mmCIF file of C-alpha atoms and ligand atoms in Angstrom:
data_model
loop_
_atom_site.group_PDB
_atom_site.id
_atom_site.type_symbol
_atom_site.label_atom_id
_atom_site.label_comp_id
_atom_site.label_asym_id
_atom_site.label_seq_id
_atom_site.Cartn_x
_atom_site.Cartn_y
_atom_site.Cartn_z
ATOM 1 C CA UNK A 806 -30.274 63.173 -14.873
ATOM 2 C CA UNK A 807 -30.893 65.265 -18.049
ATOM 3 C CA UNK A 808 -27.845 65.701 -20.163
ATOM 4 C CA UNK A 809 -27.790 69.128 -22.121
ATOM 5 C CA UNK A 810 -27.213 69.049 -25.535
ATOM 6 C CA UNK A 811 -26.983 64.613 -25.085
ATOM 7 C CA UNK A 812 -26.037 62.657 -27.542
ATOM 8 C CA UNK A 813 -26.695 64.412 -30.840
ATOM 9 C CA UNK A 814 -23.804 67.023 -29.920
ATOM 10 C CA UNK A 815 -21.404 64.934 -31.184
ATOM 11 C CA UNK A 816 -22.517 63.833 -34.412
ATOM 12 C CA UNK A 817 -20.461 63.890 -36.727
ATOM 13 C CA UNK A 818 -20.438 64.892 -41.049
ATOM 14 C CA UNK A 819 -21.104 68.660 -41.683
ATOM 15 C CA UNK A 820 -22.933 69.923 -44.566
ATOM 16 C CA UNK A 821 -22.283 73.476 -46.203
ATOM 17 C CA UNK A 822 -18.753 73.908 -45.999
ATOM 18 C CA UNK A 823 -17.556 76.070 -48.532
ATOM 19 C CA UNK A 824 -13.920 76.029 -49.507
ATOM 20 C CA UNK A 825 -11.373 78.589 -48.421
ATOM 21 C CA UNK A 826 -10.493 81.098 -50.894
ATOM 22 C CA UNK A 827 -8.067 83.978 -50.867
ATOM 23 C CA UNK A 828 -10.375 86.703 -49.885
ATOM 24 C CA UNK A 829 -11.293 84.135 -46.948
ATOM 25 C CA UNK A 830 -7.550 83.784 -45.904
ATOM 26 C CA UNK A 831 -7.144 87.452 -44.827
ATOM 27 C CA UNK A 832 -10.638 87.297 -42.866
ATOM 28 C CA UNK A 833 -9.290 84.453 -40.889
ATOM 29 C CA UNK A 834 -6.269 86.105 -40.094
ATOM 30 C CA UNK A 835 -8.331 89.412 -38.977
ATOM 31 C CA UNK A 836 -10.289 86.732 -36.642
ATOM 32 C CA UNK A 837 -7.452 85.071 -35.133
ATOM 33 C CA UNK A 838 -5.644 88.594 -34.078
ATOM 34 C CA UNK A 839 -9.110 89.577 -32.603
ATOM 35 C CA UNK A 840 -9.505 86.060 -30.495
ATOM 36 C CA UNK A 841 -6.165 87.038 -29.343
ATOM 37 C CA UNK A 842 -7.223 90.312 -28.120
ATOM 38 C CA UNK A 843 -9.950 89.342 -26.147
ATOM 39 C CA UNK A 844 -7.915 86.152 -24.781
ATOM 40 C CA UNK A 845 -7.479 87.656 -21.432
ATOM 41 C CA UNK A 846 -10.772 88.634 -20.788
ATOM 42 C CA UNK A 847 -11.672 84.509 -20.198
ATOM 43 C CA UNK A 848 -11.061 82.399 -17.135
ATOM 44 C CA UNK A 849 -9.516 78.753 -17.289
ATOM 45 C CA UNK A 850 -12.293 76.346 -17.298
ATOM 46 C CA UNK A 851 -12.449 75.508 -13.650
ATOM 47 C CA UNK A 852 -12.276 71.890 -12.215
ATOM 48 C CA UNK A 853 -15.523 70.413 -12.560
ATOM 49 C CA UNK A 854 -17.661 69.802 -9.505
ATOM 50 C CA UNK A 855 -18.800 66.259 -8.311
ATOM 51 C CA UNK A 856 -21.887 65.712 -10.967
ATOM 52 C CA UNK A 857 -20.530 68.199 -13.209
ATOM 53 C CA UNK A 858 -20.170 67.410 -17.314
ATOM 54 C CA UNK A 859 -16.896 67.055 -16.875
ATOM 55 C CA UNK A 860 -16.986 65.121 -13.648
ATOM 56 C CA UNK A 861 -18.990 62.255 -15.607
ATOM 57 C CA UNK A 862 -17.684 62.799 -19.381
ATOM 58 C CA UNK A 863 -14.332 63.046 -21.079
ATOM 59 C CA UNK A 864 -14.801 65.180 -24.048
ATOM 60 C CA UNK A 865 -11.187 66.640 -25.647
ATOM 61 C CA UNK A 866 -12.590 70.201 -26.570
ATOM 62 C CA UNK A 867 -12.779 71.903 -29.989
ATOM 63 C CA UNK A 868 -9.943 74.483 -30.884
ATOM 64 C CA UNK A 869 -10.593 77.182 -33.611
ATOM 65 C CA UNK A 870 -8.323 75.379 -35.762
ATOM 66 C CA UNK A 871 -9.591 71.964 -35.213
ATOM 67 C CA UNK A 872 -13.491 73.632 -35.732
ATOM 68 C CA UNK A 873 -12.358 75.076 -39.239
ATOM 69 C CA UNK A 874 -10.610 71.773 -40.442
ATOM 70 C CA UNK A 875 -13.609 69.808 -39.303
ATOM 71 C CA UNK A 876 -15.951 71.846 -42.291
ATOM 72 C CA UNK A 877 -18.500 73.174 -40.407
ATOM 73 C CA UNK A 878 -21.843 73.781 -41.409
ATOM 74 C CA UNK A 879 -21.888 77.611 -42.404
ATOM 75 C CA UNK A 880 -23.645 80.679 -44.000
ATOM 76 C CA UNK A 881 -23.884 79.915 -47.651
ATOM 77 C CA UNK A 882 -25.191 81.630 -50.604
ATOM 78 C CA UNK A 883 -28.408 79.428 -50.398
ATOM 79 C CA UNK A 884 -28.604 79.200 -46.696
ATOM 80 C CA UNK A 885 -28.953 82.089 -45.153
ATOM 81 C CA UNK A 886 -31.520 81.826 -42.638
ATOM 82 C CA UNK A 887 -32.505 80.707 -39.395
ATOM 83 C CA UNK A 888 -36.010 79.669 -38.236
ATOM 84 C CA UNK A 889 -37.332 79.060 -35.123
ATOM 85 C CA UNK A 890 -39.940 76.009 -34.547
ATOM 86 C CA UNK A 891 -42.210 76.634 -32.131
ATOM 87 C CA UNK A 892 -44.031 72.761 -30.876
ATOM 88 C CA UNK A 893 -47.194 73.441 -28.806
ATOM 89 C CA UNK A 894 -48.278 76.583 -26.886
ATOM 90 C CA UNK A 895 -46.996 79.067 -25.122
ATOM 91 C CA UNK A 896 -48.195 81.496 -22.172
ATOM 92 C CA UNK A 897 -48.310 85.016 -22.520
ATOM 93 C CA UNK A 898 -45.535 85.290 -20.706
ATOM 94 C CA UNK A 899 -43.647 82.747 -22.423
ATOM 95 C CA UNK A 900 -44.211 84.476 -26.100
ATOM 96 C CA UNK A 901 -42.945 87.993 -24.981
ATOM 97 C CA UNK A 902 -39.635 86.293 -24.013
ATOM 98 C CA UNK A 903 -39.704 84.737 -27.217
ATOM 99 C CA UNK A 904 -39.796 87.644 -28.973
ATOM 100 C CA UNK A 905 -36.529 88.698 -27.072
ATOM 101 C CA UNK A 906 -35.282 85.548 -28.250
ATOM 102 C CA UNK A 907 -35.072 86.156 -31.660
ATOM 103 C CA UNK A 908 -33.996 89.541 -31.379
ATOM 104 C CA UNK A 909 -30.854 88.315 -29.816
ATOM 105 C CA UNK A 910 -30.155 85.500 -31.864
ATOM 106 C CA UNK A 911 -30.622 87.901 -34.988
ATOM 107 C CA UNK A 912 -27.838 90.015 -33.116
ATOM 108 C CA UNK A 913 -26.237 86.605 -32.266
ATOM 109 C CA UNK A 914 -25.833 85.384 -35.218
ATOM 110 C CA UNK A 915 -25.862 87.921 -37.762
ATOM 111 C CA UNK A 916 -29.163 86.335 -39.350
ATOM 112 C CA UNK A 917 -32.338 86.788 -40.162
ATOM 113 C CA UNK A 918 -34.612 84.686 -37.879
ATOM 114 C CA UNK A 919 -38.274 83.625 -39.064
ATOM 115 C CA UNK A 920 -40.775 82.289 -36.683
ATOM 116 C CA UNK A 921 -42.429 79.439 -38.221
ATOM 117 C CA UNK A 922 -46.244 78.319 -38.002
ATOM 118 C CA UNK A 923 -46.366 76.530 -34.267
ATOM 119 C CA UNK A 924 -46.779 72.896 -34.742
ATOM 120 C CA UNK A 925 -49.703 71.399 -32.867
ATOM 121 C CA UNK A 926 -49.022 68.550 -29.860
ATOM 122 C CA UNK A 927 -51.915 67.202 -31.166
ATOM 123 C CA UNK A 928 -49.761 65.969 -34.686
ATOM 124 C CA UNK A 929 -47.428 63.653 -32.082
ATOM 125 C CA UNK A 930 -48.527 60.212 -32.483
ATOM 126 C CA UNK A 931 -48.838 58.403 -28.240
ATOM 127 C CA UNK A 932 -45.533 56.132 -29.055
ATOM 128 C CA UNK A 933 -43.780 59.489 -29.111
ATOM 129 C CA UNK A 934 -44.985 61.403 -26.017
ATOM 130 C CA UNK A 935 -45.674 59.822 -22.461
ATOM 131 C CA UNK A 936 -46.469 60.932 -18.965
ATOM 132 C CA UNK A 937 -44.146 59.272 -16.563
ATOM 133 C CA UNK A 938 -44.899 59.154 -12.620
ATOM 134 C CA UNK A 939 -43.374 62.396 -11.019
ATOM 135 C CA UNK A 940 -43.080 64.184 -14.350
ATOM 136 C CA UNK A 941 -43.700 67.927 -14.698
ATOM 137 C CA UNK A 942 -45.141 67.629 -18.048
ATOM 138 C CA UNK A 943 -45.766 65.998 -20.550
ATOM 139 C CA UNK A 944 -42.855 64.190 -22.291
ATOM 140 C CA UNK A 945 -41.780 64.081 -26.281
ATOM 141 C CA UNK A 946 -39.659 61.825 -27.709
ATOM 142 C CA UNK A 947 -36.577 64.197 -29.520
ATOM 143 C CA UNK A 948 -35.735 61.362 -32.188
ATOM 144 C CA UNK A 949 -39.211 61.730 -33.628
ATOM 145 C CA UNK A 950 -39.375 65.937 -33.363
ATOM 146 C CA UNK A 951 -35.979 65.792 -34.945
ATOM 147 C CA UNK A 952 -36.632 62.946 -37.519
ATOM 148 C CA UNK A 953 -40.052 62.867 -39.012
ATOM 149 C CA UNK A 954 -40.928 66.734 -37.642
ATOM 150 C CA UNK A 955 -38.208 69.097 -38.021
ATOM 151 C CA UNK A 956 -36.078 67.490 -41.070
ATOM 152 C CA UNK A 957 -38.814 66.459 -43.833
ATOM 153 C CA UNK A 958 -39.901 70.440 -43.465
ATOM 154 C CA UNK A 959 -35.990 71.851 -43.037
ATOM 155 C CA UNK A 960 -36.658 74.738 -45.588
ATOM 156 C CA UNK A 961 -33.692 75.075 -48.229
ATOM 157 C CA UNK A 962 -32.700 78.643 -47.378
ATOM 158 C CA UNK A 963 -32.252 77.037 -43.393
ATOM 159 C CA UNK A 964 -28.173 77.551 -42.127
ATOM 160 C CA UNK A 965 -30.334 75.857 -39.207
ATOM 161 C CA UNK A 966 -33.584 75.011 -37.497
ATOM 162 C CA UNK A 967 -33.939 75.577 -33.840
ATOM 163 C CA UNK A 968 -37.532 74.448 -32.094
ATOM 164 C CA UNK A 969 -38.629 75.183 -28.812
ATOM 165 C CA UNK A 970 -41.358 73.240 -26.475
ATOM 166 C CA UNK A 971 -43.034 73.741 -23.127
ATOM 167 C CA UNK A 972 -43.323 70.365 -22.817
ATOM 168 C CA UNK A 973 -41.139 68.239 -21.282
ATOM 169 C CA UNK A 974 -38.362 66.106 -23.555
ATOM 170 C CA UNK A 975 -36.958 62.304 -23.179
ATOM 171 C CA UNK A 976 -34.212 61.004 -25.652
ATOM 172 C CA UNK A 977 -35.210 57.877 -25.289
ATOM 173 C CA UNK A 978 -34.853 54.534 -23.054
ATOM 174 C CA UNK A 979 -32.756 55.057 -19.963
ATOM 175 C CA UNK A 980 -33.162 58.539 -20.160
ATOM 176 C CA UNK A 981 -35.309 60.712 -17.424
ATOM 177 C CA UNK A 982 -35.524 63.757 -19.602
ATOM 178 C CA UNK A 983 -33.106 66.014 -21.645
ATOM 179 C CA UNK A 984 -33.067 69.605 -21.712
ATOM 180 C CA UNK A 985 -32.467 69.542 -25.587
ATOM 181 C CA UNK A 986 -30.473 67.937 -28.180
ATOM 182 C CA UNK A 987 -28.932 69.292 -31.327
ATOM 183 C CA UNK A 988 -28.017 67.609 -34.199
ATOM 184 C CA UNK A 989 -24.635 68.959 -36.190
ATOM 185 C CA UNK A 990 -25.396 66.915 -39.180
ATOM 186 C CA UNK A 991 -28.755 67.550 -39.835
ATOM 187 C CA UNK A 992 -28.818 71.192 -38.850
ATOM 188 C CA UNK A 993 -32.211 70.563 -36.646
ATOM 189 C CA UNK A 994 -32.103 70.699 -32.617
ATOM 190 C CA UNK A 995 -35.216 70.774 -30.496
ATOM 191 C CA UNK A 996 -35.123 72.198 -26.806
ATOM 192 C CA UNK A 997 -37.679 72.551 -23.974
ATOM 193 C CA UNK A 998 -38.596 75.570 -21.732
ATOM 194 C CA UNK A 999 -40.199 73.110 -19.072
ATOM 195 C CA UNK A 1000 -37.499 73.195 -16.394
ATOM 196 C CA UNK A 1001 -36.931 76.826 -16.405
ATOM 197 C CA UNK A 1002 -38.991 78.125 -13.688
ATOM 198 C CA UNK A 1003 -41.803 80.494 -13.709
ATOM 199 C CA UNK A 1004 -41.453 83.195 -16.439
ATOM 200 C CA UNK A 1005 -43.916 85.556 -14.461
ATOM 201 C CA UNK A 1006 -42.349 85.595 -10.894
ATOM 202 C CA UNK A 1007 -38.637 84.939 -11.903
ATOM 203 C CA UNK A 1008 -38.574 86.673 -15.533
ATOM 204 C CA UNK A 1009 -34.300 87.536 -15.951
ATOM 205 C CA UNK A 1010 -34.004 84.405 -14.673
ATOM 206 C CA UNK A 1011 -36.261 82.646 -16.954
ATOM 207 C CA UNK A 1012 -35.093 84.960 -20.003
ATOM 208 C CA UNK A 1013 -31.488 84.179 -18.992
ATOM 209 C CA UNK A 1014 -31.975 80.057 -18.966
ATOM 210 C CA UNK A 1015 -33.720 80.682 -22.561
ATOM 211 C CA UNK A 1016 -31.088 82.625 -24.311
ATOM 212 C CA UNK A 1017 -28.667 80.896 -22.842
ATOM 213 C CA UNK A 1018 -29.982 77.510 -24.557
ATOM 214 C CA UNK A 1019 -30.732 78.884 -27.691
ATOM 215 C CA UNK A 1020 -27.257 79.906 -28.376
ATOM 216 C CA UNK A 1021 -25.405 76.815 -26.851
ATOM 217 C CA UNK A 1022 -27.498 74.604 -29.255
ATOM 218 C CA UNK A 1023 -27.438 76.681 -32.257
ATOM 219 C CA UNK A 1024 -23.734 76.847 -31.741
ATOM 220 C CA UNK A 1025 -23.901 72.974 -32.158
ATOM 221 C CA UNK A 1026 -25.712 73.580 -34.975
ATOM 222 C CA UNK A 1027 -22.767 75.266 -36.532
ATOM 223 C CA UNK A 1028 -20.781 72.019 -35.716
ATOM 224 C CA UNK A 1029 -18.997 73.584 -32.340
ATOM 225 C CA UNK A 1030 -18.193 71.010 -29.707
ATOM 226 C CA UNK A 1031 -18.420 71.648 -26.061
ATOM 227 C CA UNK A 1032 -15.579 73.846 -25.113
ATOM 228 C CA UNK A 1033 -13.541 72.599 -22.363
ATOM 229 C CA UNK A 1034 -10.644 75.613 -22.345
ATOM 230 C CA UNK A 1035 -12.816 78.261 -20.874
ATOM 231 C CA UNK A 1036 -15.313 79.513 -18.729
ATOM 232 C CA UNK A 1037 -17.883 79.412 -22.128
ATOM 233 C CA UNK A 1038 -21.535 79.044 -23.270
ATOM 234 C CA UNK A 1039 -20.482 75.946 -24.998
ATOM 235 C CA UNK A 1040 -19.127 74.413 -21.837
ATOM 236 C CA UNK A 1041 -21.684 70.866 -21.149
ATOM 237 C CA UNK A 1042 -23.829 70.964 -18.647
ATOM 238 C CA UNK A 1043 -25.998 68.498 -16.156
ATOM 239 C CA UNK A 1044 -28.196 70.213 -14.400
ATOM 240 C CA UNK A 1045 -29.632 73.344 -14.362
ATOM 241 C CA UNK A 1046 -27.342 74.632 -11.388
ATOM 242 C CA UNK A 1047 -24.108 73.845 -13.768
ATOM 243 C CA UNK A 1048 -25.505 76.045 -16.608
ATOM 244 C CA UNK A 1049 -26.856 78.707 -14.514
ATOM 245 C CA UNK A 1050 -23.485 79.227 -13.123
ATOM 246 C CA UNK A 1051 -21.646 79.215 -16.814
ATOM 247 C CA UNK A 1052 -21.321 81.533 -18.521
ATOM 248 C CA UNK A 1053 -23.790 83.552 -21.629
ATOM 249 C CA UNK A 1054 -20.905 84.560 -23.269
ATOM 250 C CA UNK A 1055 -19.015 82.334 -26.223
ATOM 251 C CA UNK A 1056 -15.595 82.591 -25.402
ATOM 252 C CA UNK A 1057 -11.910 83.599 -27.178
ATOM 253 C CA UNK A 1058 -11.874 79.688 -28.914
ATOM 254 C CA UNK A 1059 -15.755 79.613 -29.482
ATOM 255 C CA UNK A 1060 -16.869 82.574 -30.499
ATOM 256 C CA UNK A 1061 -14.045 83.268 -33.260
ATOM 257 C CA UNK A 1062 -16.133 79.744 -34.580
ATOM 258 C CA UNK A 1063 -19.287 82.416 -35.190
ATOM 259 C CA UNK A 1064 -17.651 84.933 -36.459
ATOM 260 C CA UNK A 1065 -16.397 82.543 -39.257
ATOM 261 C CA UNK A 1066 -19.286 80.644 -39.909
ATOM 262 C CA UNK A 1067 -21.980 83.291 -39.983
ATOM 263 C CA UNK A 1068 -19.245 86.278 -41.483
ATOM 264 C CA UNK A 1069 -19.326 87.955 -38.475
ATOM 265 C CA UNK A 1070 -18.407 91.799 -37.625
ATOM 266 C CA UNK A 1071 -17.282 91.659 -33.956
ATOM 267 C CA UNK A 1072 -17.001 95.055 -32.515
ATOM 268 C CA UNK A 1073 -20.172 96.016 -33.833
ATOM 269 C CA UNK A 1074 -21.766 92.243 -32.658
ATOM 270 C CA UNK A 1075 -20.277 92.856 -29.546
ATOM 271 C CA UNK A 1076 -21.421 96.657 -28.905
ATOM 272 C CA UNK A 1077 -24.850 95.510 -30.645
ATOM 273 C CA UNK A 1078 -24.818 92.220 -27.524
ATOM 274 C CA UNK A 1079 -24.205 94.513 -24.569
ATOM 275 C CA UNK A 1080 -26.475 97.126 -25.345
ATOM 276 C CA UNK A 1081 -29.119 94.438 -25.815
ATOM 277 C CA UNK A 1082 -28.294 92.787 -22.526
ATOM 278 C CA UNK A 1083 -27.888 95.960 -20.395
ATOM 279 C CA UNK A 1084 -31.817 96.673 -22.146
ATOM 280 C CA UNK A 1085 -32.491 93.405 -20.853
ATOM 281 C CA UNK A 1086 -31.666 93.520 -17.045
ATOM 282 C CA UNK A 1087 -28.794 90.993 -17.601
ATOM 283 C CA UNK A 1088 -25.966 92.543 -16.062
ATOM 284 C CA UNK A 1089 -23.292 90.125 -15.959
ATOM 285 C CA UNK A 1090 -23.487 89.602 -19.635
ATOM 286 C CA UNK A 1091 -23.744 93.409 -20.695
ATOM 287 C CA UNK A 1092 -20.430 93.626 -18.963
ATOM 288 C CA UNK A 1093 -18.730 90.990 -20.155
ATOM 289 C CA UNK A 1094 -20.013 92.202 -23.818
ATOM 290 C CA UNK A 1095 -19.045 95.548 -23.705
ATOM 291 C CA UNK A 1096 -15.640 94.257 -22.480
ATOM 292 C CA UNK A 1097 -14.876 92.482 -24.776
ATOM 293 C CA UNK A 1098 -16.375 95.735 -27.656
ATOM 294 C CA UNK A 1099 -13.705 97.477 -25.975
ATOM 295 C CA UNK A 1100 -10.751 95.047 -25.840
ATOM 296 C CA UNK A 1101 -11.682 94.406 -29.862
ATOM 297 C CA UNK A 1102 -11.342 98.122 -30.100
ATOM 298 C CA UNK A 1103 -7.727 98.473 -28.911
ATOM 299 C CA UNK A 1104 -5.282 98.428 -31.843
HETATM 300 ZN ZN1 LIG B 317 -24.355 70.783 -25.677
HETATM 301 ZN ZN1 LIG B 318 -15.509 78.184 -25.429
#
C-alpha cells in the first residue's frame, strides 16, 4: 500500500530560518490569539480505523510551538516564490484543473506561483521508471525526480518546488507505489495525479484529491509534520479512502504554521479560501473557510 507523503516527510534540517526579531514577536502573539479563536471550530482527531496512518504508524504530532523551535523553512527576502514542476503530459482536462491549482495555492500560500517548462518522460533514464504487472501506469522512481531532476534546477528565488505527474510513482524497493513524497530539507516534493480518478466524469472529485495534495505536501515543504491533534489536511494518510474522508482545511495547530512561515493575513486568506471554494463547487470546504473568516473576525 502507497504511503502519502512516505518517507521524505520526516526529514529532518531546515533551511531559511530567519531569526526572530522584535517586530516578529508581536506577529506571533497576533497568531497565537487567532489559533485560539478558531480552536473550536476543529474536531479531535478521531481513532484511526484498521489500515489507517495511525493504525500502522506512531508519529508524536507537531505543535505550533514545537514547528517554530524546529526553524522551518520560510519566506525569505531571497525566496519568495513557488514553482510548480510539471513531469510529462497532461489531458485537457487535467491542465484546466491545474490552472485552479495554482490559483489556490497563490491564495494558499500567499505566493506567487510560476509554472515551469514541463519536463519530458522521455529525459528519465529505464533504471528510473518501470511497468510492473497490474500497474495503471507507468511508474517513476521519486529519489531520482527529487535528486538529479528537481534539486540541480531548484531556482534561488524557490521558498519551494512542488512537481506533479500523471504517471504513476514508486519510492523504491518494497514499495507498490506512493502517492507523493516531500522532502523538508531540500524544499522539492514530487506527487502523482494517477490514482485520482477520471477528471472528465468525476471533476470536484478529481479537483478535490488535487488540491488537497498540493497543500498537504507543500505544507511539508514548510517543515510541518503530520498533525495528529485534529481533524487536518496534514493528518497521514494510506489510501485514498483515508484522505478523501480528511479534511481540506489546515487546522487551529497547522495552519497558524502558514501564517508564520509565508507572513500570512488570515481573515482576508480565509475570506479569499471560501469564496474560491464556494466558485469551485466544493462545499464542505467553503464552509468550513468562511467559518473560520468569521470566527477570526470576532474580537
Ligand atoms: Zn504527508
Ligand atoms: Zn493540523
Amino acid at each position: 500500500m502507497g504511503l502519502l507523503g512516505g518517507g521524505y516527510c520526516m526529514s529532518a534540517g531546515l533551511l531559511g530560518a530567519e531569526e526572530s526579531s522584535k517586530s516578529d514577536a508581536g506577529r506571533l502573539q497576533n497568531y497565537r490569539n487567532a489559533a485560539e479563536k478558531i480552536r473550536p471550530l476543529f474536531a479531535k482527531k478521531k481513532e484511526p480505523q484498521f489500515g489507517d496512518w495511525l493504525d500502522q504508524k506512531k508519529e508524536p504530532g507537531q505543535t505550533f510551538a514545537q514547528y517554530l523551535a524546529s526553524s522551518p523553512n520560510t519566506r525569505t527576502a531571497e525566496r519568495t516564490r513557488l514553482y510548480l514542476q510539471p513531469i510529462g503530459g497532461f489531458t485537457k482536462a487535467e491542465e484546466e484543473v491545474l490552472a485552479i491549482l495554482r490559483e489556490f495555492m497563490e491564495l494558499h500560500f500567499g505566493l506567487k506561483v510560476i509554472r515551469l517548462a514541463t519536463i519530458g518522460t522521455e529525459r528519465i533514464p529505464e533504471n528510473a521508471r518501470r511497468y510492473p504487472a497490474g500497474a495503471i501506469a507507468e511508474q517513476l522512481h521519486t529519489p531520482f525526480l527529487l535528486d538529479r531532476l528537481l534539486i540541480p534546477n531548484r531556482p534561488k528565488d524557490a521558498v519551494a518546488v512542488l512537481a506533479i505527474t500523471a504517471s504513476d510513482l514508486w519510492p523504491g524497493d518494497g514499495w507498490n507505489f506512493v502517492f507523493g513524497v516531500a522532502s523538508l530539507k531540500q524544499r522539492v516534493g514530487v506527487w502523482s495525479t494517477s490514482r485520482f480518478g477520471d477528471p472528465e466524469k468525476e471533476r470536484t472529485r478529481f479537483l478535490r484529491r488535487v488540491l488537497q495534495v498540493a497543500i498537504h505536501e507543500t505544507g511539508h515543504m514548510f517543515g510541518i509534520k503530520h498533525c495528529t491533534a485534529y481533524e487536518c489536511c496534514m493528518n497521514g494518510s494510506n489510501s485514498l479512502e483515508e484522505s478523501d474522508r480528511a479534511s481540506m482545511v489546515f487546522c487551529c495547530e497547522c495552519d497558524p504554521k502558514l501564517w508564520w512561515s509565508c507572513n500570512l493575513e488570515p481573515i482576508a486568506r480565509a475570506r479569499a479560501l471560501a469564496e474560491f471554494a464556494k466558485r469551485n463547487s466544493l462545499e464542505r470546504e467553503a464552509a468550513e473557510w468562511a467559518g473560520i473568516a468569521t470566527a477570526l473576525g470576532r474580537s
